[in-house]
Amino acid sequence: MARVTDVFVAPDGSAPMESVDRVEAIADGGLRGDRYCTGEGHYAPYDTCQVTLVAAEAIAEIERETGIDLTDGRHRRNVVVEGIDVHELLDHRVRVGGATLVGTRPRPPCAHVEDLADEAGVARALGDGRGGICADVVEGGPVAVGDTVTDLGSRDRTDAVVDRLRSEE
């Protein structure tokens, strides 16, 4: 069974990630108190993710291969999950605790991550598909360490098309 192992937020784009036991996911916003939910992210408003997910297995692999320990949140991702390939959640609805997210795109590492981690090789280590994904919050709710992560299946795009057509009437 897939589950949440860690949750991190940062109040602004360059602040250290803070480990929290529980956070509220806000529909169409992100995680309460996180830089991208408040519009304070380093890349806001041009390149934002409401929530980022990364696999605990990827973080462990990075440490085994490079000796770089990112378990303290220096990976700059919000929700660390184990037991599921986060890339399989792209364009899927996923239940994380009491919130429902939709995986939107891969989240490759950037130079800013390495600058803040203050350790050479962090950006490279998060490459090769280990940087996680971005997700949008479609239904808000609590997300906590230990919560179950459930892939609800591929997002049905027909709902969005029907909603758009109805709004144009």
XYZ file of N, CA and C in Angstrom:
507
model
N 0.845 -1.175 0.000
C 0.000 0.000 0.000
C 0.895 1.243 0.000
N 0.577 2.182 -0.879
C 1.334 3.430 -0.968
C 0.923 4.358 0.165
N 1.906 5.127 0.665
C 1.603 6.039 1.767
C 2.530 7.241 1.740
N 2.119 8.282 2.467
C 2.902 9.503 2.632
C 3.937 9.253 3.734
N 5.211 9.540 3.439
C 6.264 9.378 4.453
C 6.709 10.704 5.050
N 6.603 11.787 4.267
C 7.023 13.113 4.739
C 6.199 14.179 4.041
N 6.009 15.307 4.730
C 5.335 16.463 4.157
C 6.192 17.686 4.485
N 6.420 18.527 3.451
C 7.253 19.722 3.615
C 6.548 20.933 3.018
N 6.726 22.085 3.645
C 6.272 23.366 3.105
C 7.372 24.389 3.350
N 7.338 25.453 2.568
C 8.259 26.576 2.756
C 7.458 27.857 2.570
N 7.589 28.823 3.484
C 6.773 30.035 3.394
C 7.110 30.952 2.222
N 8.342 30.869 1.705
C 8.675 31.652 0.510
C 9.681 30.889 -0.335
N 9.979 31.447 -1.502
C 10.759 30.742 -2.511
C 12.156 30.325 -2.122
N 12.755 30.962 -1.174
C 14.117 30.601 -0.790
C 14.221 30.127 0.649
N 13.104 30.027 1.329
C 13.107 29.565 2.722
C 13.368 28.061 2.770
N 13.999 27.593 3.825
C 14.181 26.146 3.965
C 12.836 25.446 4.055
N 12.807 24.231 3.553
C 11.594 23.420 3.665
C 11.415 23.039 5.129
N 10.171 23.118 5.595
C 9.852 22.762 6.972
C 9.063 21.470 6.973
N 9.511 20.506 7.747
C 8.796 19.249 7.878
C 7.584 19.462 8.776
N 6.418 19.009 8.307
C 5.191 19.095 9.093
C 4.541 17.716 9.108
N 3.786 17.444 10.158
C 3.086 16.165 10.239
C 1.806 16.163 9.423
N 1.229 17.367 9.270
C -0.076 17.482 8.625
C -0.203 18.871 8.006
N -0.902 18.939 6.876
C -1.141 20.218 6.209
C -2.485 20.133 5.496
N -3.086 21.272 5.266
C -4.357 21.328 4.546
C -4.085 21.632 3.074
N -4.584 20.774 2.193
C -4.529 21.035 0.760
C -5.744 21.880 0.398
N -5.511 22.950 -0.337
C -6.553 23.908 -0.713
C -6.886 23.708 -2.191
N -8.153 23.467 -2.525
C -8.561 23.273 -3.919
C -8.123 24.464 -4.766
N -7.525 24.172 -5.899
C -7.034 25.170 -6.857
C -5.985 26.097 -6.256
N -5.324 25.678 -5.182
C -4.340 26.545 -4.545
C -3.024 25.875 -4.231
N -3.052 24.811 -3.478
C -1.831 24.143 -3.043
C -1.929 23.777 -1.583
N -0.799 23.799 -0.903
C -0.752 23.450 0.506
C -0.702 24.712 1.350
N -1.592 24.786 2.328
C -1.668 25.973 3.193
C -0.286 26.255 3.790
N 0.146 27.504 3.647
C 1.427 27.921 4.196
C 2.624 27.680 3.293
N 2.400 27.048 2.127
C 3.515 26.810 1.213
C 3.668 27.969 0.238
N 4.865 28.179 -0.199
C 5.232 29.310 -1.061
C 4.399 29.426 -2.326
N 4.047 28.312 -2.945
C 3.293 28.410 -4.188
C 1.806 28.629 -3.950
N 1.306 28.233 -2.818
C -0.094 28.509 -2.479
C -0.271 29.995 -2.170
N 0.752 30.607 -1.584
C 0.674 32.021 -1.222
C 1.198 32.952 -2.314
N 1.725 32.377 -3.414
C 2.264 33.194 -4.501
C 3.666 33.698 -4.238
N 4.372 33.109 -3.283
C 5.709 33.564 -2.904
C 6.830 32.656 -3.411
N 6.502 31.716 -4.299
C 7.507 30.792 -4.815
C 8.542 31.496 -5.663
N 9.729 30.932 -5.714
C 10.846 31.512 -6.476
C 10.460 31.757 -7.936
N 9.714 30.833 -8.529
C 9.350 30.953 -9.933
C 7.929 31.473 -10.153
N 7.235 31.862 -9.081
C 5.868 32.380 -9.214
C 5.907 33.722 -9.927
N 4.979 34.008 -10.773
C 3.834 33.198 -11.170
C 4.077 32.403 -12.449
N 5.307 32.335 -12.927
C 5.578 31.792 -14.257
C 5.680 30.271 -14.330
N 6.235 29.650 -13.320
C 6.424 28.201 -13.345
C 6.114 27.670 -11.956
N 4.865 27.349 -11.739
C 4.471 26.918 -10.398
C 3.806 25.546 -10.434
N 3.874 24.901 -9.319
C 3.164 23.649 -9.087
C 2.370 23.872 -7.805
N 1.119 23.496 -7.803
C 0.356 23.629 -6.569
C 0.935 22.725 -5.494
N 1.263 21.501 -5.867
C 1.852 20.519 -4.959
C 2.876 19.726 -5.751
N 3.975 19.357 -5.114
C 4.939 18.474 -5.752
C 5.023 17.174 -4.967
N 5.141 16.083 -5.703
C 5.281 14.763 -5.094
C 6.585 14.145 -5.571
N 7.245 13.430 -4.688
C 8.476 12.720 -5.037
C 8.453 11.375 -4.334
N 9.080 10.396 -4.944
C 9.103 9.046 -4.384
C 10.204 8.905 -3.337
N 9.858 8.332 -2.209
C 10.855 8.044 -1.167
C 11.933 7.131 -1.724
N 11.546 6.232 -2.616
C 12.512 5.323 -3.223
C 13.554 6.085 -4.040
N 13.135 7.163 -4.714
C 14.080 7.984 -5.484
C 15.059 8.691 -4.550
N 14.564 9.199 -3.428
C 15.431 9.871 -2.456
C 16.452 8.875 -1.890
N 16.015 7.655 -1.602
C 16.918 6.621 -1.086
C 17.944 6.218 -2.142
N 17.506 6.127 -3.393
C 18.409 5.779 -4.492
C 19.488 6.845 -4.663
N 19.097 8.097 -4.545
C 20.060 9.192 -4.653
C 21.125 9.056 -3.570
N 20.701 8.777 -2.347
C 21.681 8.646 -1.265
C 22.606 7.452 -1.508
N 22.057 6.329 -1.952
C 22.892 5.148 -2.225
C 23.911 5.428 -3.320
N 23.461 6.096 -4.393
C 24.329 6.321 -5.549
C 25.319 7.460 -5.365
N 24.906 8.520 -4.660
C 25.735 9.734 -4.604
C 26.220 10.101 -3.211
N 25.604 9.523 -2.201
C 25.926 9.918 -0.829
C 25.216 11.186 -0.385
N 24.380 11.755 -1.257
C 23.640 12.985 -0.924
C 22.349 12.600 -0.201
N 22.209 13.069 1.031
C 21.028 12.779 1.840
C 20.049 13.945 1.732
N 18.916 13.699 1.083
C 17.905 14.738 0.879
C 16.674 14.522 1.743
N 16.756 13.640 2.717
C 15.585 13.332 3.542
C 15.134 14.514 4.395
N 15.971 15.538 4.494
C 15.611 16.728 5.276
C 14.771 17.729 4.484
N 14.418 17.378 3.241
C 13.574 18.260 2.431
C 14.332 19.140 1.461
N 15.641 18.983 1.384
C 16.400 19.817 0.439
C 16.076 19.498 -1.017
N 15.293 18.482 -1.274
C 14.805 18.176 -2.622
C 13.769 19.207 -3.059
N 13.202 19.970 -2.108
C 12.241 21.051 -2.360
C 10.902 20.541 -2.884
N 10.541 19.304 -2.584
C 9.251 18.746 -2.968
C 8.378 18.687 -1.727
N 7.053 18.793 -1.909
C 6.138 18.861 -0.774
C 5.820 17.522 -0.125
N 5.434 16.566 -0.928
C 4.925 15.313 -0.378
C 5.808 14.162 -0.867
N 6.376 13.448 0.091
C 7.192 12.279 -0.221
C 6.308 11.058 -0.004
N 6.245 10.201 -1.025
C 5.408 9.009 -0.956
C 6.249 7.778 -1.213
N 5.811 6.657 -0.662
C 6.493 5.393 -0.947
C 5.479 4.362 -1.412
N 5.968 3.442 -2.231
C 5.116 2.353 -2.680
C 4.344 2.636 -3.943
N 4.661 3.729 -4.629
C 3.975 4.071 -5.879
C 4.939 4.866 -6.753
N 4.901 4.617 -8.050
C 5.711 5.369 -9.003
C 4.968 6.672 -9.301
N 5.501 7.785 -8.821
C 4.781 9.055 -8.985
C 4.553 9.409 -10.447
N 5.433 8.964 -11.329
C 5.247 9.282 -12.749
C 4.029 8.576 -13.346
N 3.608 7.478 -12.735
C 2.387 6.808 -13.185
C 1.142 7.600 -12.784
N 1.306 8.617 -11.953
C 0.185 9.454 -11.522
C -0.055 10.641 -12.451
N 0.794 10.805 -13.462
C 0.598 11.897 -14.410
C -0.712 11.700 -15.154
N -1.511 12.751 -15.176
C -2.831 12.764 -15.792
C -3.794 11.776 -15.122
N -3.513 11.466 -13.864
C -4.392 10.617 -13.061
C -4.894 11.420 -11.868
N -6.069 11.059 -11.400
C -6.560 11.579 -10.120
C -5.965 10.689 -9.048
N -5.520 11.295 -7.963
C -4.900 10.529 -6.886
C -5.406 11.057 -5.552
N -5.783 10.149 -4.702
C -6.243 10.513 -3.357
C -5.035 10.443 -2.443
N -4.732 11.568 -1.810
C -3.637 11.645 -0.846
C -4.264 12.109 0.464
N -4.412 11.174 1.398
C -5.113 11.508 2.631
C -6.532 11.919 2.310
N -6.918 13.120 2.751
C -8.265 13.616 2.512
C -8.392 14.502 1.297
N -7.332 14.643 0.506
C -7.333 15.522 -0.669
C -7.290 14.694 -1.948
N -7.801 15.270 -3.018
C -7.677 14.658 -4.336
C -6.847 15.576 -5.212
N -5.821 15.000 -5.822
C -4.903 15.733 -6.689
C -4.983 15.154 -8.094
N -4.468 15.903 -9.062
C -4.283 15.411 -10.422
C -2.830 15.669 -10.783
N -2.115 14.608 -11.161
C -0.727 14.754 -11.611
C -0.694 15.476 -12.939
N 0.066 16.579 -13.017
C 0.028 17.416 -14.219
C 1.267 17.335 -15.101
N 2.453 17.232 -14.500
C 3.677 17.194 -15.314
C 4.860 16.777 -14.449
N 5.919 16.280 -15.087
C 7.136 15.995 -14.320
C 7.702 17.291 -13.743
N 8.432 17.191 -12.645
C 9.066 18.357 -12.034
C 10.572 18.149 -12.028
N 11.230 18.549 -13.107
C 12.681 18.374 -13.153
C 13.365 19.336 -12.179
N 14.563 18.989 -11.763
C 15.293 19.868 -10.843
C 15.795 21.112 -11.559
N 16.137 22.132 -10.776
C 16.655 23.371 -11.343
C 17.867 23.821 -10.535
N 18.568 24.810 -11.051
C 19.752 25.324 -10.363
C 19.391 25.901 -8.999
N 18.188 26.452 -8.872
C 17.768 27.034 -7.593
C 17.754 25.983 -6.490
N 17.332 24.753 -6.819
C 17.320 23.660 -5.843
C 18.739 23.413 -5.335
N 19.668 23.361 -6.250
C 21.060 23.097 -5.858
C 21.631 24.256 -5.042
N 21.325 25.478 -5.432
C 21.805 26.636 -4.671
C 21.308 26.572 -3.223
N 20.036 26.274 -3.054
C 19.470 26.233 -1.707
C 19.937 25.016 -0.909
N 20.177 23.903 -1.597
C 20.657 22.695 -0.914
C 22.088 22.880 -0.443
N 22.811 23.808 -1.091
C 24.198 24.119 -0.734
C 25.086 22.873 -0.784
N 24.827 22.060 -1.835
C 25.631 20.864 -2.031
C 25.699 20.571 -3.524
N 26.901 20.486 -4.039
C 27.089 20.198 -5.456
C 26.505 18.835 -5.801
N 25.854 18.762 -6.965
C 25.344 17.499 -7.469
C 23.887 17.227 -7.162
N 23.229 18.082 -6.381
C 21.834 17.833 -6.013
C 20.932 17.873 -7.246
N 21.077 18.884 -8.081
C 20.227 18.984 -9.270
C 20.444 17.776 -10.177
N 21.682 17.390 -10.398
C 21.973 16.228 -11.234
C 21.371 14.961 -10.614
N 21.487 14.823 -9.300
C 20.962 13.644 -8.613
C 19.443 13.542 -8.750
N 18.754 14.683 -8.775
C 17.298 14.682 -8.917
C 16.848 14.498 -10.365
N 17.816 14.460 -11.288
C 17.496 14.226 -12.694
C 17.152 12.769 -12.929
N 17.101 12.383 -14.174
C 16.803 10.995 -14.557
C 15.477 10.502 -13.981
N 14.474 11.378 -13.951
C 13.154 10.974 -13.496
C 12.990 10.891 -11.993
N 13.957 11.390 -11.238
C 13.859 11.297 -9.777
C 13.388 12.595 -9.134
N 13.055 13.605 -9.945
C 12.635 14.900 -9.415
C 11.181 14.987 -9.022
N 10.401 13.960 -9.312
C 9.000 13.963 -8.924
C 8.096 14.603 -9.950
N 6.890 14.941 -9.495
C 5.874 15.509 -10.390
C 5.166 16.680 -9.720
N 4.505 17.453 -10.551
C 3.600 18.508 -10.090
C 2.181 17.944 -10.073
N 1.371 18.485 -9.179
C -0.031 18.082 -9.123
C -0.882 19.284 -8.735
N -2.101 19.295 -9.233
C -3.083 20.309 -8.854
C -4.032 19.705 -7.828
N -4.499 20.544 -6.922
C -5.458 20.109 -5.913
C -6.858 20.320 -6.487
N -7.595 19.229 -6.714
C -8.956 19.351 -7.241
C -9.996 19.278 -6.133
N -9.668 18.617 -5.039
C -10.529 18.603 -3.854
C -9.633 18.766 -2.640
N -9.872 19.808 -1.879
C -9.057 20.062 -0.708
C -9.320 19.070 0.404
N -8.403 19.065 1.366
C -8.535 18.193 2.523
C -7.191 18.023 3.195
N -7.164 17.363 4.327
C -5.913 17.191 5.059
C -5.008 16.147 4.398
N -3.706 16.419 4.477
C -2.671 15.493 4.025
C -1.709 15.343 5.189
N -1.462 14.094 5.604
C -0.625 13.862 6.780
C 0.328 12.699 6.550
N 1.422 12.727 7.288
C 2.368 11.615 7.276
C 1.605 10.355 7.695
N 1.798 9.292 6.934
C 1.123 8.032 7.195
C -0.140 7.825 6.384
N -0.645 8.890 5.750
C -1.854 8.769 4.941
C -1.637 7.828 3.760
N -2.712 7.204 3.348
C -2.712 6.339 2.181
C -2.724 7.178 0.909
N -2.043 6.683 -0.122
C -2.029 7.298 -1.449
C -2.689 6.300 -2.398
N -3.754 6.735 -3.069
C -4.507 5.838 -3.938
C -4.650 6.437 -5.326
N -4.200 5.713 -6.323
C -4.374 6.122 -7.715
C -5.833 5.855 -8.083
N -6.574 6.914 -8.401
C -7.986 6.791 -8.745
C -8.201 6.586 -10.238
N -7.121 6.524 -10.987
C -7.216 6.254 -12.421
C -7.070 7.498 -13.260
N -7.005 7.259 -14.546
C -6.801 8.322 -15.517
C -7.906 9.358 -15.426
N -7.511 10.596 -15.508
C -8.477 11.694 -15.464
C -9.353 11.641 -16.700
N -10.635 11.743 -16.507
C -11.587 11.741 -17.608
C -11.733 13.174 -18.095
N -11.139 13.466 -19.217
C -11.151 14.829 -19.742
C -12.532 15.259 -20.245
N -13.458 14.336 -20.423
C -14.769 14.730 -20.936
C -15.496 15.646 -19.965
N -15.277 15.486 -18.658
C -15.917 16.372 -17.680
C -15.501 17.823 -17.906
N -14.225 18.053 -18.148
C -13.736 19.413 -18.365
C -14.307 19.992 -19.655
N -14.412 19.170 -20.702
C -14.956 19.630 -21.969
C -16.429 20.000 -21.796
N -17.181 19.156 -21.114
C -18.611 19.434 -20.879
C -18.770 20.716 -20.059
N -17.975 20.875 -19.009
C -18.045 22.090 -18.191
C -17.751 23.333 -19.024
N -16.738 23.260 -19.889
C -16.375 24.410 -20.711
C -17.503 24.734 -21.693
N -18.063 23.718 -22.325
C -19.159 23.950 -23.268
C -20.372 24.555 -22.583
N -20.671 24.082 -21.376
C -21.819 24.636 -20.628
C -21.567 26.092 -20.248
N -20.349 26.434 -19.948
C -20.026 27.813 -19.536
C -20.119 28.773 -20.714
N -20.032 28.251 -21.943
C -20.099 29.095 -23.128
C -21.525 29.306 -23.608
N -22.483 28.599 -23.004
C -23.888 28.728 -23.443
C -24.481 30.043 -23.060
